[in-house]
């Protein structure tokens, strides 16, 4: 008789009878709930997790809950597993589970699709299995059978054998790819309605890692009933651990109960010390072959157990797919030499980065693995991570490395984290949450204030790695850079900078053909090219002698002729050479195989749908968007994605998807696709190209791809007509980049009857609107140097229209030197006012010269802006106001009118009024966000936030502009943002971060010819020296700046003059305070006299910095023995609204002047609160007076 089973997974059918109320748990997991006042369940199908529509719950495990969802991209139901714990270690295991298994494709392993993070909720999608667990499948019910007659039924034995053979195949595949399950049991094995066995629930999967890479921190994982002897002792688990668990599962299926039962500790002891009861005695009549294999699998000594593949052979079965035999690494002499030279540099204390480049199968991973093995001779320690496709978690790949380091060196990592500046530590732990587990919660302050990545996280990571490798030789391997996310790339970019490179060896692998042009990966590779500590290492085909050595190593009886034939057939490509060698190892007596024959065998195994998709991918040659592939293959979405799963499992294509579900399909190897195309008829290939061109048109794809496929389809004339129409649609929709690309297709060979000049102008305009100013200038160059230069006097800008437009493009692109060379030949005309406007923040004198003889509203507004900038004594106001009023009566250029008016108010010290003008202007210009002038207004708004002491607002605005400036193609904007960001960091006491941003500013803008941005950055550096290193360093930096003759002209402009005067006065105040505090009666009078002179000069600037004048005058009075005057001066000022940083400095000075201890303490507390509210640090003046601790 059968009895009910307790504690086991029940069938999906059994779970479907849960109470409807449980559906609330689904929605609660994703931060949603019932509407206020409603008690019933929300309707099914109305809630989402990311792009997935949640249908119903189906079960769960120790780490996560599982739901049925509908994927609108794949157009089919999937299972979604959501992490139900929020602590870092749970997330660590959850990510490791996905990343270890998502790369595996086998019919007996559940397929994992995408890992997501939505609003702090982590989940991944996987294949939905319509079936029951292994025990239910074997017994055809949810009951336990112990009757030997029932257990020995032939049909039952046949089901056990069929299911267990598949289980062994899945395990063998896992083990061959370096993964161990560690928790194999009947409830983690499902059998679908077609009888296919699926291993699932890899929550504690372990990867077989080389060297010292961290894993489990000596924790015991698994379920006691199925735990091997070594696993229960916390010893190193191996593939033999899974084999033992498979033996326990088989024993339970054959005998009805596991070999040992009882309390966990008792069961683990029995597994270690007691031989299992004989199966043939317990269940007479069972399959003796199964019983024998089971007892071999349950050997106590792991070395005595057969592998999963050997167990299959003992049962007379074979693998359903060929498992690759790991070959000994041979060759790559030159590449290994380069890597060892880099390692030697690291041993000398210098950081090095080497990027291994090559197509799939070129041996990048094998070379990295072999080199790391050799590096262990020098006691080098390796940590590796892989950027996994369909992984949408920040810092993917890099987070794996950091977590493995933390596991291996827990105490050292914690100590290094404690030593970081608080802001760097918080950002680093936000980016790598696992690190927060190493420190008490008191160190977690500020984590909520940072998104993943950013300069603070980069600085923290660099300092962490530098500290950890102080006594260790460290090699970090990051694979598949072409799949890296923006956070990973941002961190790597910072680590590449010489000032921040830790003394470690970075090995990075990448597929160059998978890099999208102008992407973040492409930008990173450009940085590699310009970094003194980094290099690319392309992996070329193996040389003939390397091929001979490889063949001789693995086939000692082979002849030189066979080796030469293999080299010729493979072309020295390691991917094909390995495939050919594997085939020869399977049958050494067979003739040398051909690559095309192996490819044909693979294609022949595919069904018709998979072949259709493969033909389209092969014709596409490069990565195809999913929508284009579906259109060209003419298949339903669910059918196409099933075909892609099959092609992925055969290592023919890779499917990538972003978090929004936008899918890209990429061929694994270009030559593979070439061999596939050879077996497709010309007629069919033409049809595929025609369908690809139409699919690209429908999807709004790249113009070059559309033209390419129409040409290969034999209809090249169809592309230009489409391009013209689509370009106009893109222009009207505001998609300027696409419009520029489409017009670029036809601009040199326009269709008959097209106005060539009008077409060229539209192309230039689209390029400019897309921020591609260098390309726009080059396009104008081609136009002006053509056989028929245009008549510029007939263009809207009048005579010289295109020359003036080219000059504008060059200024926007930051090509100031090229502009200077062109300037003397520029024609006169009203368009010069636009050039003058762009020149004002670069070189006002040159801007003024351009405006000669121009009398237009635009020119008047620029003159008003120059009047604001030129006069440092305040006499500008009347002239600027008059010009502005006259111009605004005649112009509709709101953007410039707003900018000039706000600049005038700022120059008068009316910061709040200026802010209101900018805010109003931005709201009215919301539809012109792509205009560089709109961004300039936002930059002015950020400067005003700093003027008003609104550090929090300035931080937020800098972050937004920081991200946007990368996309704008505006170097001047970038250098201004870097400078503003550095000033924010200085006010916040973040001196290292400020230094980093100033280094970026230096790199962003040329120092010659000299321009205002260079002077502004130099002044920011002098301020940095003063705040971070003291008055002496600040004064020296300022003196060098003023003594450099080329700077003197620009230092007289209002902005630099004001900044210089204030910095001089503050330096003099700190020197005075230091002498007063140290009771230097000799030096104090002269210091105070110097301060008073600097204050006199500061009162002459326009606008005078009233707040700082009050504070610095109070310092002078305090040093002169007038504390009562200080109290009278500052009491009212401290209570005024605005300028919190200056008022905090005043409160600190006031606290020193007080004689009453309670009043002194109250003032100091008031200053501390003001600084805390805006996230600012105490001023150098306050520190010098001793008002705050140093």
XYZ file of C-alpha atoms in Angstrom, residues 6 30 126 231 252 329 346 455 707 735 843 933 1036 1116 1155 1171:
16
model
C 5.730 14.457 3.536
C 7.257 43.348 -6.678
C 13.725 29.980 -17.045
C 30.223 16.911 1.886
C 15.494 5.597 -3.151
C 47.479 23.919 -24.037
C 53.251 44.051 -11.938
C 33.821 57.814 -9.435
C 21.646 49.300 -48.457
C 15.584 60.981 -34.454
C 38.117 83.582 -25.554
C 22.163 76.397 -25.546
C 52.286 78.873 -4.353
C 40.987 90.079 10.903
C 33.587 83.972 25.928
C 27.280 71.664 7.096
